[in-house]
Amino acid sequence: MSYITRTGNLAATPELRQGERGPYTYARVLVTDRIKQDDDTYADGATIGYDVAVSGSEAVNLVDAAEASGNIRVTFSGRYRVTEYKGENGTRIQHQVNADEVSVSLRGQRVRVEKGTAGTEAGSEASYGDDTPF
């Protein structure tokens, strides 16, 4: 397994789930790289969808931010795995990330940050911990 850091847009608002170890979510993040052409111009490359697993207070905060603001731009880092599936309709590649960290990007969007107090906020580390439930 590799480690990756990328920035992209949420494909949809992720759904908060509850597991034995606390809250978690799976966020689909779309990333389109700019590729330099031979004539020194840039063009959009293929869009890659990353299935990002987020747990604990970061999952709660990510879902809250997406519900309040819609399609937001996020940065994620974590353990990365690519799986190839072969079937009747051809080959499909899945990009999976178990996030160690997720944050909202400041590029092209305004962000309001509210600092929580340990143990008193709904999404605090004291309330949920960061044990990955998957």
N, CA, C and O atoms as a MOPAC input file, in Angstrom:
PM7 MOZYME 1SCF
protein

 N      0.84400 1    -1.16500 1     0.00000 1
 C      0.00000 1     0.00000 1     0.00000 1
 C      0.89300 1     1.23300 1     0.00000 1
 O      1.91700 1     1.26400 1     0.68200 1
 N      0.50400 1     2.24900 1    -0.76600 1
 C      1.24200 1     3.50700 1    -0.87000 1
 C      0.57600 1     4.58000 1    -0.02300 1
 O     -0.45600 1     4.34200 1     0.60500 1
 N      1.17600 1     5.76000 1    -0.01400 1
 C      0.61500 1     6.91800 1     0.68700 1
 C      0.40400 1     8.01300 1    -0.34400 1
 O      1.23600 1     8.20200 1    -1.23100 1
 N     -0.71300 1     8.74000 1    -0.23100 1
 C     -1.05400 1     9.73900 1    -1.24200 1
 C     -1.65400 1    10.97300 1    -0.58400 1
 O     -2.30800 1    10.88000 1     0.45500 1
 N     -1.42800 1    12.12300 1    -1.19500 1
 C     -2.08700 1    13.37400 1    -0.82800 1
 C     -2.61700 1    13.98200 1    -2.10900 1
 O     -1.85800 1    14.18500 1    -3.05800 1
 N     -3.90600 1    14.27800 1    -2.15300 1
 C     -4.53600 1    14.85700 1    -3.35500 1
 C     -5.57000 1    15.88800 1    -2.93200 1
 O     -6.00100 1    15.92400 1    -1.77900 1
 N     -5.95800 1    16.72300 1    -3.88300 1
 C     -7.01300 1    17.71100 1    -3.68500 1
 C     -7.99400 1    17.59700 1    -4.83400 1
 O     -7.59500 1    17.51100 1    -5.99500 1
 N     -9.28900 1    17.59400 1    -4.50900 1
 C    -10.31800 1    17.51200 1    -5.53500 1
 C    -11.66900 1    17.90200 1    -4.97800 1
 O    -11.77400 1    18.35200 1    -3.83700 1
 N    -12.71000 1    17.72900 1    -5.78700 1
 C    -14.06500 1    18.10400 1    -5.39300 1
 C    -14.86400 1    16.88600 1    -4.98000 1
 O    -14.72900 1    15.81100 1    -5.56400 1
 N    -15.70500 1    17.06500 1    -3.95900 1
 C    -16.62600 1    15.98900 1    -3.59100 1
 C    -17.58700 1    15.75100 1    -4.74400 1
 O    -18.10600 1    16.70300 1    -5.32800 1
 N    -17.82800 1    14.49700 1    -5.07500 1
 C    -18.78600 1    14.15900 1    -6.12600 1
 C    -20.21300 1    14.32600 1    -5.62200 1
 O    -21.11800 1    14.63900 1    -6.39600 1
 N    -20.41100 1    14.11900 1    -4.33600 1
 C    -21.72500 1    14.23700 1    -3.70000 1
 C    -21.49600 1    14.39000 1    -2.19600 1
 O    -20.39200 1    14.16500 1    -1.69900 1
 N    -22.54100 1    14.77100 1    -1.49000 1
 C    -22.44200 1    14.87900 1    -0.03600 1
 C    -22.32800 1    13.48200 1     0.55700 1
 O    -23.21600 1    12.65700 1     0.34700 1
 N    -21.25100 1    13.19500 1     1.29700 1
 C    -21.11800 1    11.86500 1     1.89700 1
 C    -22.14300 1    11.67000 1     3.01500 1
 O    -22.63900 1    12.62900 1     3.60500 1
 N    -22.43900 1    10.41500 1     3.28400 1
 C    -23.41800 1    10.05400 1     4.32400 1
 C    -22.68700 1     9.59600 1     5.57400 1
 O    -21.82700 1     8.71700 1     5.50800 1
 N    -23.02300 1    10.18600 1     6.70900 1
 C    -22.40300 1     9.79600 1     7.97700 1
 C    -23.00500 1     8.48100 1     8.44900 1
 O    -24.22400 1     8.30600 1     8.45000 1
 N    -22.13500 1     7.55800 1     8.85000 1
 C    -22.55800 1     6.24300 1     9.33900 1
 C    -21.98200 1     6.03300 1    10.73000 1
 O    -21.01200 1     6.68500 1    11.11600 1
 N    -22.59200 1     5.11300 1    11.48400 1
 C    -22.10600 1     4.77800 1    12.82000 1
 C    -21.63200 1     3.32800 1    12.83300 1
 O    -22.34200 1     2.43500 1    12.37200 1
 N    -20.44300 1     3.09900 1    13.35700 1
 C    -19.90700 1     1.75800 1    13.49900 1
 C    -19.60100 1     1.47700 1    14.95600 1
 O    -19.85900 1     2.31200 1    15.82200 1
 N    -19.05300 1     0.30700 1    15.22900 1
 C    -18.70700 1    -0.06300 1    16.60500 1
 C    -17.69100 1     0.89500 1    17.21700 1
 O    -17.70000 1     1.11700 1    18.42700 1
 N    -16.81500 1     1.46500 1    16.39000 1
 C    -15.76800 1     2.36700 1    16.87600 1
 C    -16.12300 1     3.83900 1    16.68000 1
 O    -15.28200 1     4.70400 1    16.92200 1
 N    -17.33400 1     4.14100 1    16.25300 1
 C    -17.73100 1     5.53400 1    16.09300 1
 C    -18.13900 1     5.86600 1    14.67700 1
 O    -18.36500 1     4.97000 1    13.86300 1
 N    -18.23600 1     7.16600 1    14.37300 1
 C    -18.72500 1     7.60400 1    13.07000 1
 C    -17.68200 1     7.42600 1    11.96800 1
 O    -16.47600 1     7.46700 1    12.21200 1
 N    -18.18300 1     7.23000 1    10.75500 1
 C    -17.31700 1     7.14100 1     9.58600 1
 C    -18.13600 1     7.48500 1     8.35100 1
 O    -19.36600 1     7.51200 1     8.38800 1
 N    -17.42900 1     7.74700 1     7.26100 1
 C    -18.09100 1     8.01500 1     5.98900 1
 C    -17.16400 1     7.60800 1     4.85800 1
 O    -15.96000 1     7.44100 1     5.04900 1
 N    -17.73800 1     7.45400 1     3.69300 1
 C    -16.99000 1     7.22800 1     2.46500 1
 C    -17.29200 1     8.39500 1     1.54300 1
 O    -18.44100 1     8.59900 1     1.15300 1
 N    -16.27900 1     9.15400 1     1.19600 1
 C    -16.44300 1    10.31600 1     0.32900 1
 C    -15.84700 1    10.01300 1    -1.03500 1
 O    -14.73700 1     9.48800 1    -1.12600 1
 N    -16.56200 1    10.33400 1    -2.07800 1
 C    -16.05200 1    10.19100 1    -3.44600 1
 C    -15.47500 1    11.54500 1    -3.83100 1
 O    -16.20400 1    12.53500 1    -3.89200 1
 N    -14.15900 1    11.59800 1    -4.09300 1
 C    -13.47800 1    12.84000 1    -4.43700 1
 C    -12.95000 1    12.72100 1    -5.86700 1
 O    -12.23400 1    11.77700 1    -6.20000 1
 N    -13.31700 1    13.69600 1    -6.70700 1
 C    -12.91200 1    13.70500 1    -8.10500 1
 C    -11.73300 1    14.64500 1    -8.30500 1
 O    -11.76600 1    15.79900 1    -7.87900 1
 N    -10.67500 1    14.13000 1    -8.96600 1
 C     -9.45300 1    14.88800 1    -9.19900 1
 C     -9.15100 1    14.87800 1   -10.69200 1
 O     -9.10800 1    13.82100 1   -11.32100 1
 N     -8.94200 1    16.07000 1   -11.25100 1
 C     -8.55300 1    16.20600 1   -12.65500 1
 C     -7.23500 1    16.95200 1   -12.71000 1
 O     -7.16300 1    18.12100 1   -12.33300 1
 N     -6.20000 1    16.28600 1   -13.17400 1
 C     -4.88300 1    16.91300 1   -13.26800 1
 C     -4.76800 1    17.71900 1   -14.56000 1
 O     -5.39400 1    17.39000 1   -15.56800 1
 N     -3.96400 1    18.77000 1   -14.51500 1
 C     -3.62400 1    19.55000 1   -15.70500 1
 C     -2.33300 1    18.95600 1   -16.26100 1
 O     -1.37700 1    18.73500 1   -15.51700 1
 N     -2.30700 1    18.69900 1   -17.56000 1
 C     -1.16100 1    18.05600 1   -18.20100 1
 C     -0.53400 1    19.02400 1   -19.19500 1
 O     -1.21800 1    19.59300 1   -20.04600 1
 N      0.77600 1    19.19900 1   -19.07100 1
 C      1.49100 1    20.10100 1   -19.97300 1
 C      1.64500 1    19.44100 1   -21.34500 1
 O      2.08700 1    18.29800 1   -21.45600 1
 N      1.27100 1    20.18300 1   -22.37800 1
 C      1.35200 1    19.70200 1   -23.75100 1
 C      2.70700 1    20.06200 1   -24.35700 1
 O      3.46700 1    20.83100 1   -23.76800 1
 N      3.01300 1    19.50500 1   -25.53900 1
 C      4.27800 1    19.78200 1   -26.22800 1
 C      4.45600 1    21.25500 1   -26.56400 1
 O      5.58400 1    21.74300 1   -26.63500 1
 N      3.33700 1    21.97700 1   -26.77500 1
 C      3.42000 1    23.40500 1   -27.13200 1
 C      3.38000 1    24.31600 1   -25.89600 1
 O      3.09800 1    25.50900 1   -26.00500 1
 N      3.66200 1    23.74300 1   -24.72900 1
 C      3.70800 1    24.46500 1   -23.45000 1
 C      2.35600 1    24.98400 1   -22.96900 1
 O      2.31000 1    25.82400 1   -22.07100 1
 N      1.26400 1    24.50800 1   -23.54100 1
 C     -0.06800 1    24.80500 1   -23.01600 1
 C     -0.48200 1    23.64800 1   -22.12000 1
 O      0.17700 1    22.60900 1   -22.08100 1
 N     -1.57500 1    23.84000 1   -21.40600 1
 C     -2.05500 1    22.80600 1   -20.50300 1
 C     -3.45500 1    22.36900 1   -20.90700 1
 O     -4.25500 1    23.16800 1   -21.39400 1
 N     -3.73800 1    21.09300 1   -20.69700 1
 C     -5.06800 1    20.54400 1   -20.96600 1
 C     -5.47400 1    19.67100 1   -19.78500 1
 O     -4.62600 1    19.14600 1   -19.06300 1
 N     -6.78800 1    19.52400 1   -19.59900 1
 C     -7.28400 1    18.65100 1   -18.53500 1
 C     -7.01500 1    17.19900 1   -18.88600 1
 O     -7.25900 1    16.75800 1   -20.00900 1
 N     -6.50900 1    16.46800 1   -17.90600 1
 C     -6.32700 1    15.03000 1   -18.06600 1
 C     -7.60900 1    14.31000 1   -17.69400 1
 O     -8.64500 1    14.93900 1   -17.47900 1
 N     -7.53600 1    13.01600 1   -17.62100 1
 C     -8.69900 1    12.21200 1   -17.23900 1
 C     -9.03700 1    12.46200 1   -15.77000 1
 O     -8.13700 1    12.63000 1   -14.94700 1
 N    -10.31900 1    12.48800 1   -15.44100 1
 C    -10.75600 1    12.64600 1   -14.05700 1
 C    -10.67000 1    11.29900 1   -13.35200 1
 O    -11.13900 1    10.28400 1   -13.86800 1
 N    -10.06600 1    11.30200 1   -12.16900 1
 C     -9.93800 1    10.08600 1   -11.37000 1
 C    -10.80100 1    10.24900 1   -10.12700 1
 O    -10.73400 1    11.27200 1    -9.44500 1
 N    -11.60400 1     9.24600 1    -9.83800 1
 C    -12.43000 1     9.25000 1    -8.63400 1
 C    -11.75900 1     8.44100 1    -7.54100 1
 O    -11.41500 1     7.27800 1    -7.74600 1
 N    -11.57400 1     9.04700 1    -6.39100 1
 C    -10.98500 1     8.38000 1    -5.23400 1
 C    -12.08700 1     8.10000 1    -4.22300 1
 O    -12.86700 1     8.99400 1    -3.89300 1
 N    -12.15800 1     6.87000 1    -3.73000 1
 C    -13.08300 1     6.49700 1    -2.66200 1
 C    -12.32300 1     6.66700 1    -1.35500 1
 O    -11.45300 1     5.86300 1    -1.02200 1
 N    -12.66200 1     7.73100 1    -0.61200 1
 C    -11.90700 1     8.11800 1     0.57000 1
 C    -12.69300 1     7.74000 1     1.82600 1
 O    -13.79100 1     8.24900 1     2.05500 1
 N    -12.12600 1     6.84900 1     2.63500 1
 C    -12.73200 1     6.43400 1     3.89900 1
 C    -12.23900 1     7.36200 1     5.00200 1
 O    -11.03500 1     7.50700 1     5.21300 1
 N    -13.18700 1     7.99200 1     5.70700 1
 C    -12.86700 1     8.98000 1     6.73800 1
 C    -13.55700 1     8.54600 1     8.02200 1
 O    -14.70600 1     8.10600 1     7.98800 1
 N    -12.86600 1     8.66500 1     9.16300 1
 C    -13.46200 1     8.23300 1    10.42900 1
 C    -13.36100 1     9.30800 1    11.49200 1
 O    -12.65100 1    10.30000 1    11.33500 1
 N    -14.08300 1     9.09100 1    12.57200 1
 C    -14.01800 1     9.95600 1    13.75000 1
 C    -14.57800 1    11.34500 1    13.50000 1
 O    -15.49300 1    11.54100 1    12.70100 1
 N    -13.99100 1    12.30900 1    14.21900 1
 C    -14.47700 1    13.68000 1    14.13100 1
 C    -14.28900 1    14.26100 1    12.73600 1
 O    -15.05900 1    15.12800 1    12.32100 1
 N    -13.27300 1    13.79600 1    12.00500 1
 C    -13.09000 1    14.29200 1    10.63700 1
 C    -14.26500 1    13.88700 1     9.75000 1
 O    -14.67200 1    14.65500 1     8.87900 1
 N    -14.80900 1    12.70100 1     9.95900 1
 C    -15.98300 1    12.27300 1     9.19200 1
 C    -17.17600 1    13.15900 1     9.51300 1
 O    -17.88900 1    13.59600 1     8.60900 1
 N    -17.39400 1    13.42400 1    10.78800 1
 C    -18.50700 1    14.28100 1    11.21800 1
 C    -18.35800 1    15.66900 1    10.60800 1
 O    -19.31300 1    16.21000 1    10.05000 1
 N    -17.17000 1    16.24300 1    10.71100 1
 C    -16.93700 1    17.59600 1    10.21000 1
 C    -17.02100 1    17.66000 1     8.68500 1
 O    -17.52500 1    18.64400 1     8.14300 1
 N    -16.54600 1    16.64600 1     7.99300 1
 C    -16.63100 1    16.61900 1     6.53500 1
 C    -18.08300 1    16.58800 1     6.07500 1
 O    -18.46900 1    17.34800 1     5.18800 1
 N    -18.88400 1    15.72000 1     6.66800 1
 C    -20.30100 1    15.63200 1     6.30800 1
 C    -21.01200 1    16.93900 1     6.63400 1
 O    -21.81100 1    17.42100 1     5.83000 1
 N    -20.73800 1    17.51900 1     7.79400 1
 C    -21.34900 1    18.80000 1     8.16500 1
 C    -21.00400 1    19.88600 1     7.14800 1
 O    -21.88400 1    20.63400 1     6.72100 1
 N    -19.73500 1    19.98000 1     6.75600 1
 C    -19.30500 1    21.00300 1     5.80300 1
 C    -19.95400 1    20.78600 1     4.43400 1
 O    -20.37800 1    21.74300 1     3.78600 1
 N    -20.03000 1    19.53500 1     4.00000 1
 C    -20.64000 1    19.23300 1     2.69500 1
 C    -22.14000 1    19.50700 1     2.71000 1
 O    -22.68700 1    20.00000 1     1.72300 1
 N    -22.81000 1    19.19500 1     3.81600 1
 C    -24.24700 1    19.46300 1     3.91300 1
 C    -24.51500 1    20.96500 1     3.91300 1
 O    -25.51800 1    21.41000 1     3.35500 1
 N    -23.64000 1    21.74700 1     4.52700 1
 C    -23.83000 1    23.19500 1     4.60100 1
 C    -23.45600 1    23.90100 1     3.29700 1
 O    -24.06500 1    24.91000 1     2.94300 1
 N    -22.45300 1    23.37500 1     2.57900 1
 C    -21.91400 1    24.10700 1     1.43100 1
 C    -21.98500 1    23.38300 1     0.09600 1
 O    -21.64200 1    23.96800 1    -0.93100 1
 N    -22.41600 1    22.13800 1     0.07900 1
 C    -22.52900 1    21.42000 1    -1.19300 1
 C    -21.20700 1    20.87900 1    -1.68400 1
 O    -20.41900 1    20.33700 1    -0.90800 1
 N    -20.96400 1    21.02600 1    -2.97900 1
 C    -19.78700 1    20.47300 1    -3.63900 1
 C    -18.55100 1    21.26600 1    -3.23400 1
 O    -18.22700 1    22.27800 1    -3.85500 1
 N    -17.86400 1    20.81000 1    -2.19800 1
 C    -16.69400 1    21.52600 1    -1.70100 1
 C    -15.41000 1    20.87000 1    -2.17700 1
 O    -15.38200 1    19.69100 1    -2.53000 1
 N    -14.34900 1    21.66600 1    -2.17800 1
 C    -13.02000 1    21.19700 1    -2.56800 1
 C    -12.29300 1    20.76500 1    -1.30000 1
 O    -12.20800 1    21.53400 1    -0.34200 1
 N    -11.76500 1    19.53200 1    -1.28600 1
 C    -11.10200 1    18.99300 1    -0.11400 1
 C     -9.72100 1    18.45600 1    -0.46800 1
 O     -9.44200 1    18.10700 1    -1.61500 1
 N     -8.87500 1    18.40200 1     0.53900 1
 C     -7.56500 1    17.77600 1     0.42900 1
 C     -7.55900 1    16.57900 1     1.36900 1
 O     -8.02000 1    16.67600 1     2.50700 1
 N     -7.04100 1    15.45700 1     0.89700 1
 C     -6.98800 1    14.25300 1     1.72400 1
 C     -5.61600 1    13.61400 1     1.62500 1
 O     -4.93700 1    13.72800 1     0.60400 1
 N     -5.21200 1    12.93800 1     2.69800 1
 C     -3.95600 1    12.18900 1     2.74500 1
 C     -4.23900 1    10.86500 1     3.42000 1
 O     -5.03000 1    10.79300 1     4.36000 1
 N     -3.58800 1     9.81400 1     2.93500 1
 C     -3.76100 1     8.53200 1     3.58900 1
 C     -3.17100 1     7.37200 1     2.81700 1
 O     -2.52800 1     7.54300 1     1.78200 1
 N     -3.40600 1     6.20200 1     3.34500 1
 C     -2.93200 1     4.96300 1     2.72700 1
 C     -3.76000 1     4.69000 1     1.47700 1
 O     -4.99000 1     4.73700 1     1.51100 1
 N     -3.07900 1     4.40700 1     0.38300 1
 C     -3.68600 1     4.35200 1    -0.94600 1
 C     -3.51300 1     2.97000 1    -1.56200 1
 O     -2.43700 1     2.37300 1    -1.51000 1
 N     -4.59500 1     2.48400 1    -2.14200 1
 C     -4.55300 1     1.18000 1    -2.81200 1
 C     -5.35400 1     1.26600 1    -4.10700 1
 O     -6.43800 1     1.84900 1    -4.14000 1
 N     -4.81300 1     0.68400 1    -5.16600 1
 C     -5.51300 1     0.59400 1    -6.44700 1
 C     -5.87400 1    -0.86800 1    -6.66600 1
 O     -5.02600 1    -1.75100 1    -6.54300 1
 N     -7.13900 1    -1.11700 1    -6.99100 1
 C     -7.61200 1    -2.47400 1    -7.25300 1
 C     -8.19800 1    -2.52500 1    -8.65900 1
 O     -8.97200 1    -1.65200 1    -9.05000 1
 N     -7.83100 1    -3.53700 1    -9.40300 1
 C     -8.34600 1    -3.70700 1   -10.75900 1
 C     -9.34300 1    -4.86000 1   -10.78300 1
 O     -9.05600 1    -5.95800 1   -10.30500 1
 N    -10.51400 1    -4.59200 1   -11.34600 1
 C    -11.55600 1    -5.59800 1   -11.47500 1
 C    -11.77500 1    -5.88900 1   -12.95200 1
 O    -11.94100 1    -4.96900 1   -13.75200 1
 N    -11.77600 1    -7.17400 1   -13.31400 1
 C    -12.03300 1    -7.56100 1   -14.70000 1
 C    -13.36300 1    -8.27900 1   -14.76500 1
 O    -13.63600 1    -9.18300 1   -13.97500 1
 N    -14.19300 1    -7.86600 1   -15.72000 1
 C    -15.50700 1    -8.47000 1   -15.86500 1
 C    -15.93900 1    -8.49700 1   -17.31500 1
 O    -15.15100 1    -8.22000 1   -18.21900 1
 N    -17.19100 1    -8.83100 1   -17.52400 1
 C    -17.74500 1    -8.92400 1   -18.87900 1
 C    -17.70300 1    -7.58500 1   -19.60900 1
 O    -17.56200 1    -7.54500 1   -20.83100 1
 N    -17.82600 1    -6.49200 1   -18.86000 1
 C    -17.85100 1    -5.16200 1   -19.47300 1
 C    -16.48000 1    -4.50400 1   -19.52900 1
 O    -16.38300 1    -3.29500 1   -19.73800 1
 N    -15.43400 1    -5.27300 1   -19.34600 1
 C    -14.08400 1    -4.72700 1   -19.39700 1
 C    -13.45500 1    -4.59900 1   -18.02800 1
 O    -13.91200 1    -5.20600 1   -17.05900 1
 N    -12.40800 1    -3.80900 1   -17.95900 1
 C    -11.64300 1    -3.62900 1   -16.73400 1
 C    -12.06500 1    -2.34100 1   -16.03700 1
 O    -12.26800 1    -1.31000 1   -16.68000 1
 N    -12.19400 1    -2.41400 1   -14.71900 1
 C    -12.53000 1    -1.25100 1   -13.89700 1
 C    -11.44900 1    -1.11300 1   -12.83300 1
 O    -11.01200 1    -2.09800 1   -12.23700 1
 N    -11.02800 1     0.12000 1   -12.60700 1
 C     -9.99800 1     0.38800 1   -11.61000 1
 C    -10.60800 1     1.20600 1   -10.48500 1
 O    -11.28700 1     2.20300 1   -10.73400 1
 N    -10.36500 1     0.78100 1    -9.22800 1
 C    -10.86600 1     1.49700 1    -8.06200 1
 C     -9.67900 1     2.05300 1    -7.27800 1
 O     -8.72800 1     1.33700 1    -6.96500 1
 N     -9.75900 1     3.35100 1    -6.96900 1
 C     -8.73600 1     4.03000 1    -6.18300 1
 C     -9.29900 1     4.22900 1    -4.77900 1
 O    -10.25500 1     4.98200 1    -4.59500 1
 N     -8.70900 1     3.55700 1    -3.78500 1
 C     -9.20300 1     3.61000 1    -2.40900 1
 C     -8.17500 1     4.27200 1    -1.50300 1
 O     -6.97700 1     4.00400 1    -1.60500 1
 N     -8.65700 1     5.14200 1    -0.61200 1
 C     -7.78100 1     5.82400 1     0.33900 1
 C     -8.39100 1     5.70400 1     1.73100 1
 O     -9.55800 1     6.04100 1     1.93000 1
 N     -7.61200 1     5.23000 1     2.68600 1
 C     -7.99200 1     5.27500 1     4.10600 1
 C     -7.35500 1     6.54100 1     4.65200 1
 O     -6.15200 1     6.58100 1     4.90800 1
 N     -8.16400 1     7.57200 1     4.82900 1
 C     -7.65200 1     8.90500 1     5.14000 1
 C     -7.09400 1     9.00100 1     6.55000 1
 O     -7.72500 1     8.57500 1     7.51700 1
 N     -5.90500 1     9.56700 1     6.64600 1
 C     -5.33500 1     9.95800 1     7.92900 1
 C     -5.75100 1    11.38400 1     8.24700 1
 O     -5.85400 1    11.77500 1     9.40900 1
 N     -5.99100 1    12.16200 1     7.17700 1
 C     -6.38700 1    13.55200 1     7.35100 1
 C     -7.20900 1    14.01600 1     6.15900 1
 O     -6.92800 1    13.66000 1     5.01500 1
 N     -8.23100 1    14.81800 1     6.44800 1
 C     -9.06400 1    15.44800 1     5.43000 1
 C     -9.24100 1    16.89900 1     5.83300 1
 O     -9.50100 1    17.20100 1     6.99800 1
 N     -9.10100 1    17.79800 1     4.86700 1
 C     -9.28800 1    19.21700 1     5.16000 1
 C     -9.99600 1    19.88300 1     3.99200 1
 O    -10.05100 1    19.34100 1     2.88900 1
 N    -10.53400 1    21.06100 1     4.25000 1
 C    -11.19000 1    21.83800 1     3.20500 1
 C    -10.14000 1    22.72600 1     2.56800 1
 O     -9.39100 1    23.40800 1     3.26700 1
 N    -10.08100 1    22.72100 1     1.24000 1
 C     -9.14300 1    23.55900 1     0.51000 1
 C     -9.61000 1    25.00900 1     0.53800 1
 O    -10.81100 1    25.27800 1     0.50900 1
 N     -8.66900 1    25.93700 1     0.59300 1
 C     -8.99500 1    27.36100 1     0.56400 1
 C     -8.99900 1    27.91900 1    -0.85600 1
 O     -9.37200 1    29.07400 1    -1.06400 1
 N     -8.59200 1    27.12300 1    -1.82300 1
 C     -8.51400 1    27.59500 1    -3.20400 1
 C     -9.91200 1    27.67600 1    -3.81900 1
 O    -10.62000 1    26.67300 1    -3.90800 1
 N    -10.29300 1    28.86800 1    -4.23700 1
 C    -11.54700 1    29.05700 1    -4.94300 1
 C    -12.79800 1    28.98800 1    -4.08100 1
 O    -13.90800 1    28.94100 1    -4.61000 1
 N    -12.63900 1    28.98000 1    -2.76600 1
 C    -13.81500 1    28.94700 1    -1.89100 1
 C    -13.48500 1    29.61400 1    -0.56900 1
 O    -12.33300 1    29.64100 1    -0.13500 1
 N    -14.52300 1    30.15300 1     0.06400 1
 C    -14.35500 1    30.75300 1     1.38300 1
 C    -14.69700 1    29.71200 1     2.42300 1
 O    -15.61700 1    28.91200 1     2.25400 1
 N    -13.93800 1    29.73900 1     3.50300 1
 C    -14.12400 1    28.75300 1     4.56400 1
 C    -14.21400 1    29.48900 1     5.89800 1
 O    -13.45500 1    30.42000 1     6.16900 1
 N    -15.15300 1    29.04900 1     6.71300 1
 C    -15.26100 1    29.57400 1     8.07400 1
 C    -14.92100 1    28.43000 1     9.02200 1
 O    -15.51100 1    27.35200 1     8.95300 1
 N    -13.96900 1    28.68200 1     9.90000 1
 C    -13.51700 1    27.65300 1    10.82300 1
 C    -13.95400 1    28.02300 1    12.23100 1
 O    -13.79400 1    29.16300 1    12.66700 1
 N    -14.50500 1    27.04900 1    12.92900 1
 C    -14.87000 1    27.22700 1    14.32400 1
 C    -14.10900 1    26.20700 1    15.14600 1
 O    -14.23300 1    25.00300 1    14.92500 1
 N    -13.33600 1    26.67900 1    16.07600 1
 C    -12.54400 1    25.78100 1    16.90400 1
 C    -13.43200 1    25.17900 1    17.98600 1
 O    -14.15000 1    25.89500 1    18.68300 1
 N    -13.37600 1    23.86400 1    18.11900 1
 C    -14.13800 1    23.17100 1    19.15100 1
 C    -13.33300 1    23.05900 1    20.42900 1
 O    -12.12400 1    23.29300 1    20.44600 1
 N    -14.01200 1    22.70200 1    21.48100 1
 C    -13.37400 1    22.47400 1    22.77000 1
 C    -13.41500 1    20.97800 1    23.04000 1
 O    -14.48400 1    20.37300 1    22.96200 1
 N    -12.29100 1    20.37600 1    23.35100 1
 C    -12.21600 1    18.92800 1    23.56200 1
 C    -13.26900 1    18.46300 1    24.55900 1
 O    -13.37400 1    18.98100 1    25.67000 1
 N    -14.04000 1    17.47900 1    24.13500 1
 C    -15.02400 1    16.87800 1    25.01700 1
 C    -16.37700 1    17.55800 1    25.01600 1
 O    -17.33500 1    17.01100 1    25.56300 1
 N    -16.48500 1    18.74600 1    24.41300 1
 C    -17.76200 1    19.45200 1    24.44300 1
 C    -18.41300 1    19.56400 1    23.07500 1
 O    -19.62600 1    19.75900 1    22.98900 1
 N    -17.64000 1    19.44500 1    22.00500 1
 C    -18.18900 1    19.54600 1    20.65600 1
 C    -18.63900 1    18.18300 1    20.17200 1
 O    -18.05700 1    17.16500 1    20.54800 1
 N    -19.66600 1    18.15500 1    19.34400 1
 C    -20.20600 1    16.89200 1    18.82000 1
 C    -19.15200 1    16.10100 1    18.07100 1
 O    -19.16800 1    14.87000 1    18.11100 1
 N    -18.23500 1    16.77600 1    17.38900 1
 C    -17.23500 1    16.07800 1    16.59700 1
 C    -15.86700 1    16.05600 1    17.22100 1
 O    -14.88000 1    15.87500 1    16.50800 1
 N    -15.76500 1    16.23300 1    18.51800 1
 C    -14.44800 1    16.31800 1    19.14600 1
 C    -13.77600 1    14.95800 1    19.22200 1
 O    -14.43100 1    13.91600 1    19.20800 1
 N    -12.46100 1    14.99400 1    19.30300 1
 C    -11.67900 1    13.76200 1    19.42800 1
 C    -12.07300 1    13.00200 1    20.68600 1
 O    -12.10200 1    11.77100 1    20.69100 1
 N    -12.37900 1    13.74700 1    21.76700 1
 C    -12.74400 1    13.09300 1    23.02200 1
 C    -14.05100 1    12.32400 1    22.87200 1
 O    -14.24900 1    11.30100 1    23.52800 1
 N    -14.94200 1    12.81000 1    22.01300 1
 C    -16.22800 1    12.14500 1    21.83000 1
 C    -16.10400 1    10.87700 1    20.99900 1
 O    -16.75000 1     9.87200 1    21.29500 1
 N    -15.26400 1    10.92000 1    19.94700 1
 C    -15.24800 1     9.81500 1    18.98100 1
 C    -13.92900 1     9.10100 1    18.85200 1
 O    -13.90800 1     7.92600 1    18.48800 1
 N    -12.83500 1     9.75700 1    19.13300 1
 C    -11.53400 1     9.14700 1    18.87700 1
 C    -11.31100 1     9.04200 1    17.38800 1
 O    -12.18500 1     9.41200 1    16.60500 1
 N    -10.17100 1     8.55100 1    16.98500 1
 C     -9.89000 1     8.41800 1    15.57800 1
 C     -9.55500 1     6.99100 1    15.19300 1
 O     -8.79700 1     6.77300 1    14.24800 1
 N    -10.09500 1     6.02600 1    15.89500 1
 C     -9.89700 1     4.63400 1    15.50900 1
 C    -10.66900 1     4.37100 1    14.22100 1
 O    -11.87800 1     4.59100 1    14.14500 1
 N     -9.96000 1     3.90700 1    13.23300 1
 C    -10.59200 1     3.64300 1    11.94700 1
 C    -11.49600 1     2.43400 1    12.04400 1
 O    -11.03000 1     1.35500 1    12.41300 1
 N    -12.79600 1     2.57600 1    11.71900 1
 C    -13.73400 1     1.45500 1    11.85500 1
 C    -13.73300 1     0.51000 1    10.65900 1
 O    -14.53900 1    -0.41900 1    10.62200 1
 N    -12.85700 1     0.71500 1     9.68400 1
 C    -12.84400 1    -0.14400 1     8.49500 1
 C    -11.49600 1    -0.72700 1     8.28700 1
 O    -11.28800 1    -1.47900 1     7.33400 1

